[in-house]
Amino acid sequence: ENVITLGMAGNGPLSELATLKEYAEPKKPKTVLWLYYESNDLDDLIAEKSVPLLTSYLQPEFSQNLIHRQTEIDERIGKYVAERIESSEASSITGELESPEAIGRLWKTRLLRLYNLRSRLLGPPDPKKHEAVMPLFTEILKKARGRVVAWGGKLYFVYIPSWSRYRDDVLVHNPFHIKRDKVMGAVKDLNLPVIDIHQEVFANHPDPLSFFPFRGHAHYTPEGYSEIAKAIVSGVKDKQQR
């Protein structure tokens, strides 16, 4: 079967809704997986809700028709990258633009800037801010479900757990984890089929931290991603047969 991924580093729920409109809707896939990462998706939404362009995607007809403007997009990205390389901020980057080493360094500095910007804007995780943004999160999922159903598809919500959930010394009231029940409750109220990777892969594994590089803060090892992929495929097939 044909599969496309529209994920992008730094995307939160509003960016994902925009991506759904711009790139998924024209293709009208029968199965759509909405991956929710518990460590930062609500924090991303706290920042995204202040961006008028992104909130415009809450309106059903809004679109920038991006899928048909790729040449323009490529030109703008190329201009932006060239300007960044020439700027003082990127002065340490050497080599041609086509150099893999140069591109790697540019990507690394971009990630660091994104991380620092998020930290400065949002500060430490705040359960009160998470609570305040939950109605918007629910609205986004509701609109996403409606759009997918309208073209004859089905939306699946995939809950992706973070590394800190499996540390022995993590506090019971860690703000990343308090919101799990509320997120899952909102999803179930919308009658979205749920594939819970925490329960399906990690919760009953004797050593869940073995699925994280160096057992530390990061995403997953190749083995971890493999198990998650198997759980997603199995979950979709199981729910389709019901």
Tab-separated table of C-alpha atoms in Angstrom:
chain	number	residue	atom	x	y	z
A	1	GLU	CA	0.000	0.000	0.000
A	2	ASN	CA	1.078	3.581	-0.579
A	3	VAL	CA	2.090	5.553	2.514
A	4	ILE	CA	3.162	9.174	2.879
A	5	THR	CA	4.426	10.933	5.983
A	6	LEU	CA	3.634	14.592	6.522
A	7	GLY	CA	5.367	14.883	9.886
A	8	MET	CA	7.814	17.708	10.518
A	9	ALA	CA	10.063	18.542	13.468
A	10	GLY	CA	8.519	21.221	15.675
A	11	ASN	CA	4.960	20.795	14.394
A	12	GLY	CA	2.203	21.082	16.963
A	13	PRO	CA	-1.526	20.356	16.587
A	14	LEU	CA	-2.355	23.533	14.647
A	15	SER	CA	0.504	22.943	12.214
A	16	GLU	CA	-0.736	19.381	11.810
A	17	LEU	CA	-4.254	20.610	11.056
A	18	ALA	CA	-2.769	22.947	8.431
A	19	THR	CA	-0.765	20.070	6.944
A	20	LEU	CA	-3.903	17.949	6.817
A	21	LYS	CA	-5.665	20.683	4.835
A	22	GLU	CA	-2.828	21.525	2.473
A	23	TYR	CA	-1.345	18.122	1.693
A	24	ALA	CA	-3.613	15.300	2.893
A	25	GLU	CA	-6.972	16.615	1.729
A	26	PRO	CA	-5.965	16.767	-1.964
A	27	LYS	CA	-4.840	13.116	-1.761
A	28	LYS	CA	-7.864	11.931	0.270
A	29	PRO	CA	-6.186	8.962	2.008
A	30	LYS	CA	-8.491	6.335	3.499
A	31	THR	CA	-6.422	6.014	6.678
A	32	VAL	CA	-4.931	9.001	8.518
A	33	LEU	CA	-2.713	8.617	11.591
A	34	TRP	CA	-2.570	11.576	13.971
A	35	LEU	CA	0.542	11.071	16.139
A	36	TYR	CA	0.458	12.839	19.496
A	37	TYR	CA	3.750	13.095	21.415
A	38	GLU	CA	3.072	13.665	25.097
A	39	SER	CA	6.286	15.520	25.875
A	40	ASN	CA	5.643	18.694	23.916
A	41	ASP	CA	2.578	18.727	21.655
A	42	LEU	CA	0.459	20.814	24.024
A	43	ASP	CA	3.423	23.123	24.658
A	44	ASP	CA	3.709	23.568	20.884
A	45	LEU	CA	0.020	24.419	20.740
A	46	ILE	CA	0.461	27.090	23.426
A	47	ALA	CA	2.908	28.815	21.075
A	48	GLU	CA	0.991	28.102	17.861
A	49	LYS	CA	-2.283	29.631	19.032
A	50	SER	CA	-0.636	33.066	18.880
A	51	VAL	CA	0.125	32.708	15.145
A	52	PRO	CA	-2.783	34.140	13.097
A	53	LEU	CA	-1.834	32.214	9.963
A	54	LEU	CA	-2.103	28.914	11.824
A	55	THR	CA	-5.364	29.751	13.586
A	56	SER	CA	-6.819	30.545	10.159
A	57	TYR	CA	-6.845	26.798	9.522
A	58	LEU	CA	-9.642	26.454	12.070
A	59	GLN	CA	-11.849	27.847	9.302
A	60	PRO	CA	-12.878	24.951	7.039
A	61	GLU	CA	-12.356	26.715	3.716
A	62	PHE	CA	-9.024	28.405	4.449
A	63	SER	CA	-6.107	27.185	2.350
A	64	GLN	CA	-2.923	28.553	0.832
A	65	ASN	CA	-3.044	25.917	-1.922
A	66	LEU	CA	0.497	24.934	-0.981
A	67	ILE	CA	0.504	21.563	-2.722
A	68	HIS	CA	0.345	23.376	-6.079
A	69	ARG	CA	2.966	26.013	-5.212
A	70	GLN	CA	6.020	23.815	-4.741
A	71	THR	CA	8.223	25.740	-7.160
A	72	GLU	CA	7.539	28.972	-5.296
A	73	ILE	CA	8.113	27.239	-1.952
A	74	ASP	CA	11.443	25.785	-3.128
A	75	GLU	CA	12.595	29.193	-4.306
A	76	ARG	CA	11.696	30.845	-1.011
A	77	ILE	CA	13.396	28.116	1.019
A	78	GLY	CA	16.507	28.373	-1.121
A	79	LYS	CA	16.609	32.135	-0.638
A	80	TYR	CA	16.092	31.783	3.111
A	81	VAL	CA	18.857	29.181	3.483
A	82	ALA	CA	21.260	31.291	1.452
A	83	GLU	CA	20.525	34.334	3.599
A	84	ARG	CA	21.040	32.335	6.799
A	85	ILE	CA	24.373	30.999	5.599
A	86	GLU	CA	25.521	34.513	4.761
A	87	SER	CA	24.351	35.937	8.072
A	88	SER	CA	26.624	36.334	11.067
A	89	GLU	CA	24.616	33.700	12.944
A	90	ALA	CA	25.662	31.072	10.426
A	91	SER	CA	29.182	32.399	9.888
A	92	SER	CA	30.747	29.287	11.384
A	93	ILE	CA	29.276	27.138	8.634
A	94	THR	CA	31.757	26.471	5.842
A	95	GLY	CA	31.604	24.666	2.541
A	96	GLU	CA	29.160	24.689	-0.336
A	97	LEU	CA	25.398	24.666	0.227
A	98	GLU	CA	25.281	21.217	-1.336
A	99	SER	CA	27.800	19.866	1.182
A	100	PRO	CA	26.163	17.274	3.484
A	101	GLU	CA	28.409	18.428	6.326
A	102	ALA	CA	27.326	22.065	5.877
A	103	ILE	CA	23.673	21.151	5.675
A	104	GLY	CA	24.038	18.969	8.775
A	105	ARG	CA	25.559	21.814	10.752
A	106	LEU	CA	22.871	24.201	9.547
A	107	TRP	CA	20.160	21.731	10.579
A	108	LYS	CA	21.751	21.260	13.996
A	109	THR	CA	21.910	24.999	14.655
A	110	ARG	CA	18.294	25.310	13.512
A	111	LEU	CA	17.189	22.664	15.986
A	112	LEU	CA	19.091	24.360	18.785
A	113	ARG	CA	17.503	27.687	17.945
A	114	LEU	CA	14.033	26.109	17.891
A	115	TYR	CA	14.635	24.439	21.235
A	116	ASN	CA	15.931	27.612	22.842
A	117	LEU	CA	13.106	29.685	21.387
A	118	ARG	CA	10.498	27.284	22.713
A	119	SER	CA	12.133	27.255	26.148
A	120	ARG	CA	12.276	31.041	26.323
A	121	LEU	CA	8.730	31.565	25.105
A	122	LEU	CA	7.054	28.882	27.153
A	123	GLY	CA	9.266	28.392	30.192
A	124	PRO	CA	8.953	25.154	32.184
A	125	PRO	CA	5.895	22.932	31.624
A	126	ASP	CA	2.853	24.535	33.234
A	127	PRO	CA	-0.201	22.313	33.928
A	128	LYS	CA	-2.414	25.410	34.096
A	129	LYS	CA	-1.409	26.409	30.562
A	130	HIS	CA	-2.005	22.852	29.390
A	131	GLU	CA	-5.462	22.936	30.948
A	132	ALA	CA	-6.257	26.264	29.284
A	133	VAL	CA	-5.327	25.006	25.835
A	134	MET	CA	-7.272	21.729	26.051
A	135	PRO	CA	-10.503	23.159	24.526
A	136	LEU	CA	-8.516	24.316	21.485
A	137	PHE	CA	-6.810	20.947	21.237
A	138	THR	CA	-10.213	19.240	21.291
A	139	GLU	CA	-11.545	21.628	18.640
A	140	ILE	CA	-8.566	20.880	16.391
A	141	LEU	CA	-9.112	17.144	16.636
A	142	LYS	CA	-12.820	17.545	15.995
A	143	LYS	CA	-12.155	19.576	12.850
A	144	ALA	CA	-9.484	17.110	11.715
A	145	ARG	CA	-11.891	14.211	12.169
A	146	GLY	CA	-14.615	16.047	10.242
A	147	ARG	CA	-12.323	16.818	7.328
A	148	VAL	CA	-11.063	13.255	7.056
A	149	VAL	CA	-14.576	11.816	7.274
A	150	ALA	CA	-15.755	14.272	4.595
A	151	TRP	CA	-13.426	12.730	2.002
A	152	GLY	CA	-14.292	9.184	3.045
A	153	GLY	CA	-11.297	8.485	5.290
A	154	LYS	CA	-10.833	7.531	8.924
A	155	LEU	CA	-8.683	9.309	11.503
A	156	TYR	CA	-6.747	7.321	14.116
A	157	PHE	CA	-5.214	8.952	17.179
A	158	VAL	CA	-1.813	7.494	18.102
A	159	TYR	CA	-0.543	8.293	21.598
A	160	ILE	CA	3.278	8.420	21.684
A	161	PRO	CA	4.905	8.347	25.158
A	162	SER	CA	8.033	10.209	26.239
A	163	TRP	CA	11.225	8.894	27.763
A	164	SER	CA	10.648	10.474	31.171
A	165	ARG	CA	7.528	8.372	31.756
A	166	TYR	CA	9.694	5.280	32.323
A	167	ARG	CA	12.311	6.707	34.658
A	168	ASP	CA	12.216	5.304	38.182
A	169	ASP	CA	12.876	8.717	39.684
A	170	VAL	CA	10.216	10.616	37.743
A	171	LEU	CA	7.738	12.394	39.981
A	172	VAL	CA	4.202	11.050	40.058
A	173	HIS	CA	2.906	14.540	39.354
A	174	ASN	CA	5.183	15.213	36.401
A	175	PRO	CA	3.268	17.811	34.330
A	176	PHE	CA	3.941	15.879	31.128
A	177	HIS	CA	1.962	12.962	32.500
A	178	ILE	CA	-0.859	14.663	34.375
A	179	LYS	CA	-2.407	15.636	31.053
A	180	ARG	CA	-2.543	12.076	29.659
A	181	ASP	CA	-5.948	11.270	31.136
A	182	LYS	CA	-7.423	14.542	29.897
A	183	VAL	CA	-6.007	14.108	26.424
A	184	MET	CA	-7.237	10.538	26.195
A	185	GLY	CA	-10.614	11.583	27.596
A	186	ALA	CA	-10.982	14.287	24.951
A	187	VAL	CA	-10.072	11.837	22.203
A	188	LYS	CA	-12.547	9.224	23.400
A	189	ASP	CA	-15.306	11.839	23.708
A	190	LEU	CA	-14.785	12.452	19.998
A	191	ASN	CA	-15.114	8.710	19.329
A	192	LEU	CA	-11.732	8.606	17.655
A	193	PRO	CA	-10.102	5.165	17.474
A	194	VAL	CA	-7.019	5.193	19.701
A	195	ILE	CA	-3.736	3.332	19.299
A	196	ASP	CA	-2.034	3.754	22.669
A	197	ILE	CA	1.673	3.070	22.206
A	198	HIS	CA	2.270	3.421	25.955
A	199	GLN	CA	-0.026	0.478	26.637
A	200	GLU	CA	0.697	-1.545	23.512
A	201	VAL	CA	4.508	-1.374	23.538
A	202	PHE	CA	6.031	0.105	26.684
A	203	ALA	CA	3.828	-0.483	29.732
A	204	ASN	CA	4.296	-4.249	29.896
A	205	HIS	CA	7.863	-4.371	28.610
A	206	PRO	CA	10.417	-5.431	31.258
A	207	ASP	CA	12.832	-2.656	30.245
A	208	PRO	CA	11.085	0.168	28.346
A	209	LEU	CA	14.115	2.450	28.619
A	210	SER	CA	15.974	0.029	26.352
A	211	PHE	CA	13.968	1.520	23.485
A	212	PHE	CA	15.649	4.923	24.008
A	213	PRO	CA	19.228	5.745	22.902
A	214	PHE	CA	21.597	5.412	25.863
A	215	ARG	CA	18.466	5.016	28.008
A	216	GLY	CA	18.273	8.797	27.997
A	217	HIS	CA	16.298	11.769	26.803
A	218	ALA	CA	15.544	11.340	23.121
A	219	HIS	CA	13.074	9.728	20.800
A	220	TYR	CA	13.547	6.006	20.108
A	221	THR	CA	16.100	3.468	18.987
A	222	PRO	CA	15.613	1.626	15.671
A	223	GLU	CA	14.179	-1.269	17.681
A	224	GLY	CA	11.809	1.090	19.463
A	225	TYR	CA	10.561	2.562	16.209
A	226	SER	CA	10.137	-0.933	14.803
A	227	GLU	CA	7.940	-2.008	17.717
A	228	ILE	CA	5.904	1.203	17.495
A	229	ALA	CA	5.360	0.698	13.756
A	230	LYS	CA	4.204	-2.881	14.330
A	231	ALA	CA	1.784	-1.731	17.022
A	232	ILE	CA	0.337	0.956	14.740
A	233	VAL	CA	-0.168	-1.428	11.825
A	234	SER	CA	-1.670	-4.049	14.118
A	235	GLY	CA	-3.912	-1.476	15.788
A	236	VAL	CA	-5.279	-0.158	12.501
A	237	LYS	CA	-5.970	-3.652	11.170
A	238	ASP	CA	-7.650	-4.689	14.413
A	239	LYS	CA	-9.937	-1.646	14.462
A	240	GLN	CA	-10.811	-2.030	10.769
A	241	GLN	CA	-11.978	-5.592	11.398
A	242	ARG	CA	-14.355	-4.613	14.198
